């Protein structure tokens, strides 16, 4: 909010330097898209090629294949979206789960018998959802594509957070464990002659002073309901710049 | 926003009770973006155990899929007749009409039932766009107006050379697969027919909802199609596809419905029948078999092949190695990545802690 934006002006630097919207960020996005597109076609292709359903019927027909690819895509996009959303309010929950639910609702409605009877030429996919979405292999394929598309992004982000933390990564609260350690009496020899506890001196003198939130209780504005810590973790398209 | 009114004093610019007050948004949690939120962070405590769990789950599923796929048996018999030594070579010349050929095969163990009998084609692009739209949905749902006025999407299989309307029109119907098969088991030198059940091989929705026959005219099904001609490549008209069983005749013929369900890939197999009755309810016992084929469908001109596939199914459908192997590979990769991330995290964590001291 406005209080934290004023307290941490360094967070504006990446945007001013166009670090989120650079050629490098664009190429990374394009590469990820190419990879996802290839996965989203070839995994369903390989999964239904030469295969049949559990009662011997066709599973590799044009309409079922289209529905399978479409379902893989929608689920993968929702999972990737969930990964990018760093701030899940009730509104976010509604729209993400709602999108997924709406997709299945609309699919089943459009491929239902009733609508086909009303407007046959507009709803030629009658029966496709019913016949293919009860196959275990279809759902396993959806899960596989979602995992294949999303997990590399998770690995990439986690490794870059460890190896090359950006200003957004650094502006995180200290993990609860560390805070508890501060309040307990230390078990190791401390450099502080006059304290039993670990103290706050290391935080002040270390490079990670940003991690300690400045207590701004006076204005009466409390941060987001559940957590009192400051976690600005916004990312545009998930490709945060390296360095500060 | 507010107007700078010259009549008022400068103090009014900071007056909080003026017009600027009414444009201020409400101080609720929703409008001030203070809704209670869950803020997941990609911390090591979540990512590394998460990857390990996903890896183990995937390996488990992969093993189950792979083992199941290995247990499914399938048998392919290519009868295109390209090689001169093939029994069906004699049928490949254009002059051959109503040619019958026999392929022999042997089963060494019991082929567990229910056994599904498919015909397979390769290099056959049913997914070609203009081919796929070349049909008349109104004709196929029994609308007789379109019998005499087929839709333009069916061109060039819309009217024949004498300008008679074709029913069913279009490329998909015209290219219907026309080979027929009979399977015999050779027992003591005698051929014993293996019954092929052709009921219910098409989707229920195709048979009951999507396609329907026109009403009988004067008690005759053929009269419903008067004034129309059969597709160019067919040997008999649509109302004679199964004269013995009206429930399997016309547009509701199971083989016709199976063919009309356009395949997505150039190498496909379509269900022809089920072996699940009589002596063969448990499957095909070991022994010698003869497949008698009425070879009439030409594929050599475009480099395609024809084959018969016998297969049984399981909870994961037909035989498909890909899913099992993919799950095993991804599961192993997840566990490897979890270990890599753990090493990197531990290394950098201890480096950071050393710096603090």
Coordinates of C-alpha atoms in Angstrom, one line a residue:
Chain A
X1 CA 0.0 0.0 0.0
X2 CA 1.0 3.6 0.0
X3 CA 2.9 3.4 3.4
X4 CA 5.1 0.6 2.3
X5 CA 5.7 2.1 -1.1
X6 CA 7.0 5.2 0.5
X7 CA 9.2 3.2 3.0
X8 CA 10.9 1.1 0.3
X9 CA 11.5 3.3 -2.7
X10 CA 14.1 0.9 -3.9
X11 CA 11.3 -1.3 -5.2
X12 CA 10.6 1.2 -7.9
X13 CA 14.0 0.8 -9.4
X14 CA 13.4 -2.3 -11.5
X15 CA 10.4 -0.7 -13.1
X16 CA 12.2 2.5 -13.9
X17 CA 15.1 0.6 -15.4
X18 CA 12.6 -1.4 -17.6
X19 CA 14.0 -4.6 -16.1
X20 CA 10.7 -6.4 -16.3
X21 CA 10.1 -5.5 -19.9
X22 CA 13.4 -6.0 -21.7
X23 CA 14.5 -8.0 -24.6
X24 CA 15.8 -10.6 -22.2
X25 CA 12.5 -10.9 -20.4
X26 CA 10.7 -11.2 -23.8
X27 CA 13.0 -13.9 -25.1
X28 CA 12.5 -15.9 -21.9
X29 CA 8.8 -15.5 -22.3
X30 CA 8.9 -16.6 -25.9
X31 CA 11.0 -19.7 -25.1
X32 CA 8.6 -20.7 -22.3
X33 CA 5.7 -20.3 -24.7
X34 CA 7.4 -22.4 -27.4
X35 CA 8.1 -25.1 -24.9
X36 CA 4.6 -25.1 -23.5
X37 CA 3.1 -25.2 -26.9
X38 CA 5.1 -28.2 -27.9
X39 CA 4.3 -30.0 -24.7
X40 CA 0.6 -29.1 -25.0
X41 CA 0.4 -30.7 -28.4
X42 CA 2.8 -33.6 -28.3
X43 CA 1.9 -35.0 -25.0
X44 CA -1.8 -35.5 -25.8
X45 CA -0.7 -36.7 -29.3
X46 CA 1.5 -39.4 -27.9
X47 CA -0.9 -40.4 -25.2
X48 CA -3.9 -41.2 -27.5
X49 CA -2.0 -42.3 -30.5
X50 CA -2.9 -46.0 -31.3
X51 CA -4.9 -46.1 -28.1
X52 CA -8.5 -46.9 -27.5
X53 CA -10.9 -46.3 -24.6
X54 CA -11.7 -48.7 -21.8
X55 CA -14.7 -50.1 -23.8
X56 CA -12.8 -50.4 -27.0
X57 CA -14.3 -47.3 -28.6
X58 CA -12.4 -44.5 -30.4
X59 CA -10.4 -42.1 -28.2
X60 CA -8.2 -40.7 -30.9
X61 CA -10.9 -39.1 -33.0
X62 CA -10.7 -35.5 -34.0
X63 CA -13.2 -34.2 -31.5
X64 CA -11.9 -36.1 -28.5
X65 CA -8.3 -35.1 -29.3
X66 CA -9.4 -31.5 -29.6
X67 CA -11.2 -31.6 -26.3
X68 CA -8.2 -33.3 -24.6
X69 CA -5.8 -30.6 -25.9
X70 CA -8.2 -27.9 -24.9
X71 CA -8.6 -29.3 -21.4
X72 CA -4.8 -29.7 -21.0
X73 CA -4.4 -26.1 -22.0
X74 CA -7.0 -24.7 -19.6
X75 CA -5.8 -26.6 -16.6
X76 CA -2.1 -25.7 -17.3
X77 CA -3.0 -22.0 -17.7
X78 CA -4.9 -22.0 -14.4
X79 CA -2.1 -23.7 -12.6
X80 CA 0.5 -21.3 -14.0
X81 CA -1.8 -18.5 -13.0
X82 CA -2.0 -19.8 -9.5
X83 CA 1.8 -19.8 -9.4
X84 CA 2.0 -16.2 -10.5
X85 CA -0.7 -15.0 -8.1
X86 CA 1.2 -14.0 -5.0
X87 CA -1.8 -12.6 -3.2
X88 CA -4.8 -14.9 -2.9
X89 CA -7.9 -13.0 -1.7
X90 CA -11.4 -14.3 -2.0
X91 CA -11.7 -12.5 -5.4
X92 CA -8.7 -14.4 -6.7
X93 CA -10.0 -17.7 -5.5
X94 CA -13.3 -17.0 -7.2
X95 CA -11.8 -16.1 -10.5
X96 CA -9.3 -18.9 -10.7
X97 CA -11.5 -21.8 -9.5
X98 CA -14.4 -20.2 -11.3
X99 CA -12.5 -20.2 -14.6
X100 CA -11.8 -23.8 -14.3
X101 CA -15.3 -24.7 -13.2
X102 CA -16.8 -22.5 -15.9
X103 CA -14.7 -24.2 -18.6
X104 CA -16.0 -27.6 -17.6
X105 CA -19.6 -26.3 -17.2
X106 CA -19.6 -24.7 -20.7
X107 CA -17.9 -27.7 -22.3
X108 CA -20.5 -30.1 -20.9
X109 CA -23.3 -27.8 -21.8
X110 CA -22.1 -27.3 -25.3
X111 CA -21.6 -31.0 -25.9
X112 CA -24.8 -32.1 -24.3
X113 CA -27.6 -33.9 -26.0
X114 CA -30.2 -31.2 -25.4
X115 CA -28.4 -28.4 -27.1
X116 CA -27.6 -30.6 -30.1
X117 CA -31.3 -31.4 -30.4
X118 CA -32.1 -27.7 -30.4
X119 CA -29.4 -26.4 -32.9
X120 CA -27.8 -29.4 -34.4
X121 CA -25.5 -27.7 -36.8
X122 CA -24.0 -25.4 -34.1
X123 CA -23.2 -28.1 -31.7
X124 CA -21.5 -30.9 -33.6
X125 CA -19.4 -32.0 -30.6
X126 CA -22.3 -33.9 -29.0
X127 CA -21.2 -36.6 -26.7
X128 CA -17.5 -35.9 -26.9
X129 CA -17.1 -34.7 -23.3
X130 CA -19.2 -37.5 -22.0
X131 CA -17.2 -40.1 -23.9
X132 CA -13.7 -39.0 -23.3
X133 CA -13.6 -37.2 -20.0
X134 CA -14.5 -40.5 -18.1
X135 CA -11.2 -42.0 -19.2
X136 CA -8.4 -42.3 -16.7
X137 CA -5.8 -41.8 -19.4
X138 CA -7.3 -38.5 -20.3
X139 CA -7.0 -37.1 -16.8
X140 CA -3.5 -38.5 -16.4
X141 CA -2.5 -36.8 -19.6
X142 CA -4.0 -33.5 -18.4
X143 CA -2.0 -33.8 -15.1
X144 CA 1.2 -34.7 -17.0
X145 CA 1.0 -31.7 -19.3
X146 CA 0.2 -29.3 -16.4
X147 CA 3.2 -30.6 -14.4
X148 CA 5.5 -30.6 -17.4
X149 CA 4.6 -27.0 -18.2
X150 CA 4.6 -25.6 -14.7
X151 CA 7.4 -27.4 -12.7
X152 CA 10.3 -26.0 -14.8
X153 CA 9.0 -22.5 -14.0
X154 CA 9.0 -23.3 -10.3
X155 CA 12.5 -24.8 -10.4
X156 CA 13.7 -21.7 -12.4
X157 CA 12.2 -19.3 -9.9
X158 CA 13.4 -21.1 -6.8
X159 CA 16.9 -21.5 -8.1
X160 CA 17.1 -17.8 -9.1
X161 CA 15.7 -16.8 -5.7
X162 CA 18.5 -18.7 -4.0
X163 CA 21.4 -17.9 -6.4
X164 CA 20.5 -14.4 -7.6
X165 CA 17.9 -12.8 -5.3
X166 CA 16.2 -9.7 -6.7
X167 CA 15.1 -6.7 -4.7
X168 CA 11.7 -8.2 -4.5
X169 CA 13.0 -11.5 -3.1
X170 CA 15.1 -9.7 -0.6
X171 CA 12.2 -7.6 0.7
X172 CA 10.7 -10.6 2.5
X173 CA 10.1 -11.1 6.1
X174 CA 12.6 -13.2 8.0
X175 CA 11.3 -16.8 8.3
X176 CA 9.4 -17.4 11.5
X177 CA 12.1 -19.7 12.8
X178 CA 14.7 -16.9 12.7
X179 CA 12.4 -14.5 14.5
X180 CA 11.9 -17.1 17.3
X181 CA 15.6 -17.5 17.5
X182 CA 16.0 -13.8 18.1
X183 CA 13.7 -13.9 21.0
X184 CA 15.1 -17.0 22.6
X185 CA 18.4 -17.0 24.5
X186 CA 21.2 -18.0 22.2
X187 CA 22.9 -21.3 22.6
X188 CA 26.0 -20.2 20.9
X189 CA 28.6 -17.7 22.0
X190 CA 27.4 -14.3 21.1
X191 CA 29.5 -11.3 20.4
X192 CA 27.3 -9.1 22.6
X193 CA 28.7 -8.7 26.0
X194 CA 25.5 -7.3 27.6
X195 CA 22.7 -9.4 26.2
X196 CA 21.6 -13.0 26.7
X197 CA 19.6 -13.0 23.5
X198 CA 21.0 -12.9 20.0
X199 CA 20.0 -9.3 19.5
X200 CA 19.2 -7.2 16.5
X201 CA 22.7 -6.0 15.8
X202 CA 23.4 -8.4 13.1
X203 CA 20.4 -7.4 11.1
X204 CA 21.3 -3.8 11.3
X205 CA 24.9 -4.4 10.2
X206 CA 24.2 -7.0 7.6
X207 CA 23.2 -6.4 4.0
X208 CA 19.8 -7.8 4.7
X209 CA 18.4 -5.0 6.7
X210 CA 15.5 -4.7 4.4
X211 CA 14.1 -8.0 5.7
X212 CA 13.2 -6.4 9.0
X213 CA 10.0 -4.5 8.6
X214 CA 10.0 -1.1 10.0
X215 CA 7.3 -0.9 12.7
X216 CA 4.8 1.5 11.3
X217 CA 1.9 1.1 13.7
X218 CA 1.4 4.8 14.4
X219 CA -0.7 5.6 11.3
X220 CA -3.2 3.1 12.3
X221 CA -3.2 1.5 8.9
X222 CA -2.7 -2.2 9.2
X223 CA -1.4 -4.3 6.4
X224 CA -3.3 -7.2 4.9
X225 CA -5.5 -8.9 7.3
X226 CA -3.8 -12.2 8.1
X227 CA -0.1 -11.4 8.0
X228 CA 1.5 -8.4 9.5
X229 CA 4.7 -8.8 7.5
X230 CA 5.5 -6.9 4.3
X231 CA 5.8 -9.1 1.3
X232 CA 5.8 -7.2 -1.9
X233 CA 6.3 -10.1 -4.3
X234 CA 4.7 -8.8 -7.4
X235 CA 6.2 -10.0 -10.6
X236 CA 5.3 -9.2 -14.1
X237 CA 5.0 -12.3 -16.2
X238 CA 7.1 -14.1 -13.7
X239 CA 10.4 -13.0 -15.2
X240 CA 12.0 -10.9 -12.6
X241 CA 15.3 -9.3 -13.4
X242 CA 18.5 -10.5 -12.0
X243 CA 20.6 -8.4 -9.7
X244 CA 19.4 -5.5 -7.7
Chain B
X1 CA -11.0 16.9 -8.0
X2 CA -12.2 20.3 -7.1
X3 CA -12.5 23.7 -8.7
X4 CA -10.3 26.4 -7.6
X5 CA -12.9 29.0 -6.8
X6 CA -11.5 32.5 -6.6
X7 CA -14.2 33.6 -4.3
X8 CA -13.2 31.1 -1.6
X9 CA -10.0 31.6 0.4
X10 CA -6.9 29.4 -0.1
X11 CA -7.8 27.6 3.1
X12 CA -10.6 25.9 1.3
X13 CA -8.1 24.0 -0.9
X14 CA -7.3 21.9 2.2
X15 CA -10.9 21.8 3.4
X16 CA -11.8 18.2 3.8
X17 CA -15.5 18.8 3.9
X18 CA -15.6 20.2 0.3
X19 CA -16.3 18.4 -3.0
X20 CA -13.1 16.4 -2.8
X21 CA -14.6 14.4 0.1
X22 CA -17.3 12.8 -2.1
X23 CA -14.9 11.3 -4.6
X24 CA -12.9 9.5 -2.0
X25 CA -13.5 5.7 -2.1
X26 CA -15.0 3.9 0.8
X27 CA -12.7 2.8 3.5
X28 CA -13.7 -0.8 3.3
X29 CA -11.4 -3.8 3.0
X30 CA -12.5 -4.5 -0.5
X31 CA -12.0 -1.0 -1.9
X32 CA -8.8 -0.3 0.0
X33 CA -7.3 -3.7 -1.0
X34 CA -7.0 -4.9 2.5
X35 CA -8.9 -8.2 2.0
X36 CA -7.6 -11.1 4.0
X37 CA -5.2 -12.9 1.8
X38 CA -3.1 -16.0 1.6
X39 CA 0.4 -15.3 0.4
X40 CA 2.2 -18.3 -0.7
X41 CA 5.9 -18.0 -1.0
X42 CA 8.2 -20.3 -2.9
X43 CA 10.2 -21.2 0.1
X44 CA 12.5 -24.2 0.4
X45 CA 10.2 -25.8 2.9
X46 CA 7.5 -26.1 0.4
X47 CA 9.2 -26.6 -2.9
X48 CA 11.6 -29.3 -2.0
X49 CA 9.2 -31.7 -0.2
X50 CA 6.6 -30.8 -2.8
X51 CA 8.9 -32.0 -5.6
X52 CA 9.8 -35.1 -3.7
X53 CA 6.1 -36.0 -3.2
X54 CA 5.2 -35.3 -6.8
X55 CA 8.2 -37.4 -8.0
X56 CA 7.2 -40.3 -5.8
X57 CA 3.6 -40.1 -6.8
X58 CA 4.5 -39.9 -10.5
X59 CA 6.8 -42.9 -10.2
X60 CA 4.0 -44.9 -8.6
X61 CA 1.5 -44.0 -11.3
X62 CA 4.1 -44.6 -14.0
X63 CA 4.9 -48.1 -12.7
X64 CA 1.2 -48.9 -12.6
X65 CA 0.7 -47.6 -16.2
X66 CA 3.7 -49.4 -17.6
X67 CA 2.9 -52.7 -16.0
X68 CA -0.7 -52.6 -17.2
X69 CA 0.4 -51.6 -20.7
X70 CA 2.8 -54.5 -20.9
X71 CA 0.0 -56.9 -19.9
X72 CA -2.2 -55.8 -22.8
X73 CA -1.8 -57.9 -25.8
X74 CA -2.2 -56.7 -29.3
X75 CA -1.7 -58.3 -32.7
X76 CA -1.3 -56.5 -36.0
X77 CA -1.8 -58.2 -39.3
X78 CA -0.8 -56.1 -42.3
X79 CA -2.7 -57.2 -45.4
X80 CA -2.0 -54.4 -47.8
X81 CA -0.4 -56.9 -50.2
X82 CA 2.5 -54.7 -51.4
X83 CA 4.9 -57.6 -51.4
X84 CA 4.5 -60.1 -54.2
X85 CA 4.6 -63.0 -51.7
X86 CA 1.7 -61.6 -49.7
X87 CA -1.6 -63.6 -49.9
X88 CA -3.4 -60.3 -50.7
X89 CA -1.1 -59.2 -53.5
X90 CA -3.5 -60.6 -56.1
X91 CA -6.2 -58.1 -54.9
X92 CA -4.0 -55.0 -55.4
X93 CA -4.5 -54.8 -59.1
X94 CA -7.2 -52.5 -60.3
X95 CA -8.9 -55.2 -62.3
X96 CA -9.6 -57.3 -59.2
X97 CA -13.3 -57.0 -58.2
X98 CA -14.7 -58.6 -55.1
X99 CA -11.4 -60.2 -54.4
X100 CA -11.1 -62.4 -51.4
X101 CA -7.8 -63.1 -49.8
X102 CA -6.7 -65.1 -46.7
X103 CA -4.2 -64.2 -44.1
X104 CA -3.1 -66.8 -41.6
X105 CA -1.7 -66.3 -38.2
X106 CA -1.0 -68.3 -35.1
X107 CA -1.6 -67.6 -31.4
X108 CA 0.8 -69.2 -29.0
X109 CA -1.1 -68.4 -25.9
X110 CA -4.6 -67.5 -24.9
X111 CA -5.5 -64.1 -26.1
X112 CA -7.6 -62.9 -23.2
X113 CA -11.0 -61.5 -23.9
X114 CA -13.0 -59.5 -24.6
X115 CA -11.0 -59.2 -27.8
X116 CA -11.6 -56.1 -29.9
X117 CA -11.2 -56.3 -33.7
X118 CA -10.0 -53.2 -35.4
X119 CA -9.0 -52.2 -38.9
X120 CA -6.2 -49.8 -39.2
X121 CA -5.1 -47.4 -41.9
X122 CA -1.9 -45.4 -42.2
X123 CA -1.1 -42.3 -44.2
X124 CA -4.8 -41.6 -44.2
X125 CA -5.5 -37.9 -43.4
X126 CA -9.1 -37.9 -42.1
X127 CA -8.0 -34.8 -40.3
X128 CA -7.6 -32.8 -43.5
X129 CA -9.8 -29.7 -43.1
X130 CA -11.7 -29.7 -46.4
X131 CA -12.3 -33.5 -46.0
X132 CA -13.5 -33.0 -42.4
X133 CA -16.2 -30.4 -43.3
X134 CA -17.3 -32.3 -46.4
X135 CA -20.6 -33.8 -45.0
X136 CA -24.1 -32.6 -44.6
X137 CA -25.3 -32.8 -41.0
X138 CA -28.9 -32.2 -41.9
X139 CA -29.0 -35.2 -44.3
X140 CA -27.4 -37.4 -41.7
X141 CA -30.1 -36.4 -39.1
X142 CA -32.8 -37.5 -41.5
X143 CA -33.9 -34.1 -42.9
X144 CA -35.3 -35.1 -46.3
X145 CA -35.3 -31.5 -47.6
X146 CA -31.5 -31.9 -47.8
X147 CA -31.7 -35.2 -49.5
X148 CA -32.7 -33.3 -52.7
X149 CA -30.6 -30.2 -51.9
X150 CA -27.3 -31.3 -50.4
X151 CA -25.3 -28.6 -48.9
X152 CA -22.4 -27.0 -50.8
X153 CA -19.9 -28.2 -48.3
X154 CA -20.3 -31.6 -49.8
X155 CA -18.9 -30.6 -53.2
X156 CA -17.6 -32.3 -55.3
X157 CA -19.6 -35.3 -53.9
X158 CA -22.8 -33.3 -53.9
X159 CA -24.5 -34.3 -57.2
X160 CA -23.4 -37.0 -59.5
X161 CA -22.7 -36.6 -63.2
X162 CA -26.4 -36.7 -64.0
X163 CA -27.2 -34.0 -61.5
X164 CA -28.8 -36.4 -59.1
X165 CA -28.3 -35.5 -55.4
X166 CA -26.1 -37.9 -53.5
X167 CA -27.1 -39.3 -50.2
X168 CA -25.1 -39.3 -48.0
X169 CA -23.1 -36.6 -49.7
X170 CA -19.5 -35.5 -49.0
X171 CA -16.0 -36.9 -48.9
X172 CA -16.2 -38.6 -45.6
X173 CA -19.2 -40.7 -46.5
X174 CA -17.9 -41.4 -50.0
X175 CA -14.6 -42.8 -48.7
X176 CA -16.2 -45.2 -46.3
X177 CA -14.1 -48.3 -45.6
X178 CA -15.5 -51.2 -47.6
X179 CA -13.4 -54.2 -46.7
X180 CA -15.2 -56.9 -44.7
X181 CA -13.6 -59.6 -42.5
X182 CA -14.4 -63.0 -41.3
X183 CA -12.3 -64.8 -38.7
X184 CA -11.9 -68.5 -38.5
X185 CA -10.1 -70.8 -36.1
X186 CA -8.6 -73.8 -37.8
X187 CA -9.5 -76.8 -35.6
X188 CA -8.6 -80.2 -36.8
X189 CA -8.3 -79.0 -40.3
X190 CA -11.8 -77.5 -40.2
X191 CA -12.5 -73.8 -40.2
X192 CA -14.7 -72.8 -37.3
X193 CA -16.0 -69.3 -37.5
X194 CA -15.3 -66.8 -34.7
X195 CA -18.3 -64.6 -34.3
X196 CA -17.7 -60.9 -34.6
X197 CA -20.3 -58.8 -32.7
X198 CA -20.8 -55.6 -34.5
X199 CA -23.4 -54.1 -32.1
X200 CA -22.5 -51.0 -30.1
X201 CA -19.2 -50.3 -31.8
X202 CA -20.1 -46.7 -32.4
X203 CA -20.7 -44.1 -29.7
X204 CA -24.1 -44.1 -28.1
X205 CA -24.5 -40.4 -28.7
X206 CA -23.7 -40.9 -32.4
X207 CA -26.3 -43.7 -32.8
X208 CA -29.0 -42.1 -30.7
X209 CA -28.7 -38.4 -31.0
X210 CA -26.4 -37.2 -33.8
X211 CA -27.6 -39.4 -36.6
X212 CA -31.1 -40.6 -37.5
X213 CA -32.8 -42.2 -40.4
X214 CA -35.6 -40.6 -42.4
X215 CA -39.1 -41.9 -41.8
X216 CA -40.4 -44.7 -43.9
X217 CA -42.3 -43.8 -47.0
X218 CA -45.2 -46.1 -47.8
X219 CA -43.8 -48.6 -45.4
X220 CA -40.5 -48.8 -47.4
X221 CA -37.2 -47.5 -46.3
X222 CA -35.8 -47.4 -49.8
X223 CA -38.6 -45.1 -50.9
X224 CA -37.5 -42.5 -48.4
X225 CA -34.4 -42.1 -50.6
X226 CA -36.2 -41.9 -53.9
X227 CA -34.7 -39.4 -56.2
X228 CA -31.2 -39.7 -54.8
X229 CA -28.3 -41.8 -55.7
X230 CA -25.6 -43.6 -53.7
X231 CA -22.1 -42.1 -53.2
X232 CA -19.8 -42.6 -56.2
X233 CA -17.4 -45.1 -54.5
X234 CA -20.0 -47.2 -52.8
X235 CA -21.1 -50.6 -54.1
X236 CA -24.6 -50.4 -52.6
X237 CA -26.9 -47.6 -51.5
X238 CA -27.2 -46.5 -47.9
X239 CA -30.5 -48.2 -47.3
X240 CA -29.0 -51.5 -48.1
X241 CA -26.1 -51.4 -45.7
X242 CA -27.8 -54.0 -43.6
X243 CA -31.1 -55.2 -45.0
X244 CA -31.5 -57.9 -42.3
X245 CA -31.5 -55.5 -39.4
X246 CA -33.3 -52.2 -39.8
X247 CA -31.7 -50.9 -36.5
X248 CA -28.4 -51.2 -38.3
X249 CA -29.5 -49.9 -41.6
X250 CA -29.2 -46.5 -43.3
X251 CA -27.4 -43.8 -41.4
X252 CA -27.6 -45.8 -38.2
X253 CA -25.3 -48.5 -39.6
X254 CA -22.6 -49.1 -37.0
X255 CA -19.7 -49.3 -39.4
X256 CA -20.9 -46.2 -41.1
X257 CA -21.0 -44.3 -37.8
X258 CA -17.6 -45.5 -36.8
X259 CA -16.2 -44.3 -40.2
X260 CA -17.9 -40.9 -39.9
X261 CA -16.2 -40.2 -36.6
X262 CA -13.2 -38.5 -38.1
X263 CA -9.8 -39.6 -36.9
X264 CA -7.4 -37.0 -35.5
X265 CA -4.1 -38.6 -36.7
X266 CA -3.0 -40.1 -40.0
X267 CA -2.4 -43.5 -38.4
X268 CA -5.6 -44.7 -36.9
X269 CA -7.6 -47.8 -36.1
X270 CA -11.4 -48.1 -36.0
X271 CA -13.5 -50.7 -34.3
X272 CA -15.0 -53.3 -36.5
X273 CA -16.3 -55.8 -34.0
X274 CA -16.0 -57.5 -30.7
X275 CA -15.1 -61.2 -30.0
X276 CA -16.9 -61.9 -26.7
X277 CA -19.5 -64.6 -27.5
X278 CA -19.9 -68.3 -27.5
X279 CA -16.8 -70.4 -27.3
X280 CA -14.7 -67.3 -27.4
X281 CA -16.1 -65.5 -24.4
X282 CA -12.9 -66.0 -22.5
X283 CA -10.8 -64.9 -25.5
X284 CA -9.1 -66.5 -28.4
X285 CA -7.4 -69.8 -27.5
X286 CA -4.0 -70.7 -28.8
X287 CA -4.0 -72.1 -32.3
X288 CA -4.1 -71.4 -36.0
X289 CA -6.4 -68.8 -37.4
X290 CA -7.4 -67.7 -40.8
X291 CA -8.6 -64.2 -41.6
X292 CA -10.8 -64.0 -44.7
X293 CA -10.8 -60.5 -46.2
X294 CA -13.0 -59.1 -48.9
X295 CA -10.4 -56.7 -50.3
X296 CA -12.1 -53.8 -52.0
X297 CA -10.6 -50.6 -50.5
X298 CA -7.7 -49.2 -52.4
X299 CA -4.9 -47.7 -50.4
X300 CA -1.7 -48.4 -52.4
X301 CA -2.3 -45.5 -54.7
X302 CA -1.5 -43.0 -51.9
X303 CA 1.1 -45.1 -50.1
X304 CA -1.1 -46.2 -47.3
X305 CA -1.3 -49.5 -45.6
X306 CA -4.2 -51.6 -44.2
X307 CA -4.1 -53.8 -41.3
X308 CA -6.2 -55.7 -38.8
X309 CA -5.5 -55.2 -35.1
X310 CA -6.7 -57.5 -32.4
X311 CA -6.4 -56.0 -28.9
X312 CA -7.7 -56.3 -25.4
X313 CA -8.2 -53.4 -23.0
X314 CA -7.7 -52.6 -19.4
X315 CA -8.5 -49.8 -17.0
X316 CA -6.2 -47.5 -18.9
X317 CA -7.7 -48.4 -22.3
X318 CA -5.6 -49.8 -25.1
X319 CA -1.9 -50.5 -25.2
X320 CA 0.1 -47.3 -24.9
X321 CA 3.6 -47.3 -23.6
X322 CA 4.0 -43.5 -23.7
X323 CA 2.1 -42.5 -20.5
X324 CA 3.8 -45.1 -18.3
X325 CA 7.3 -44.2 -19.5
X326 CA 6.6 -40.4 -19.4
X327 CA 5.3 -40.7 -15.8
X328 CA 8.4 -42.7 -14.7
X329 CA 10.8 -40.2 -16.4
X330 CA 9.1 -37.1 -15.0
X331 CA 8.9 -38.6 -11.5
X332 CA 12.6 -39.4 -11.5
X333 CA 13.4 -36.0 -12.9
X334 CA 11.4 -34.4 -10.1
X335 CA 13.3 -36.3 -7.4
X336 CA 16.6 -35.4 -9.1
X337 CA 15.6 -31.8 -9.2
X338 CA 14.5 -31.9 -5.6
X339 CA 17.9 -33.1 -4.6
X340 CA 19.6 -30.5 -6.7
X341 CA 17.6 -27.8 -5.2
X342 CA 18.2 -29.1 -1.7
X343 CA 22.0 -29.0 -2.4
X344 CA 21.9 -25.5 -3.8
X345 CA 19.6 -24.3 -1.0
X346 CA 21.8 -25.8 1.7
X347 CA 25.0 -24.5 0.1
X348 CA 23.7 -20.9 -0.2
X349 CA 21.9 -21.0 3.2
X350 CA 25.1 -21.9 5.0
X351 CA 27.0 -19.3 3.0
X352 CA 24.6 -16.7 4.1
X353 CA 24.7 -17.8 7.7
X354 CA 28.5 -17.6 7.7
X355 CA 28.3 -14.1 6.4
X356 CA 26.1 -13.1 9.2
X357 CA 28.5 -14.2 11.8

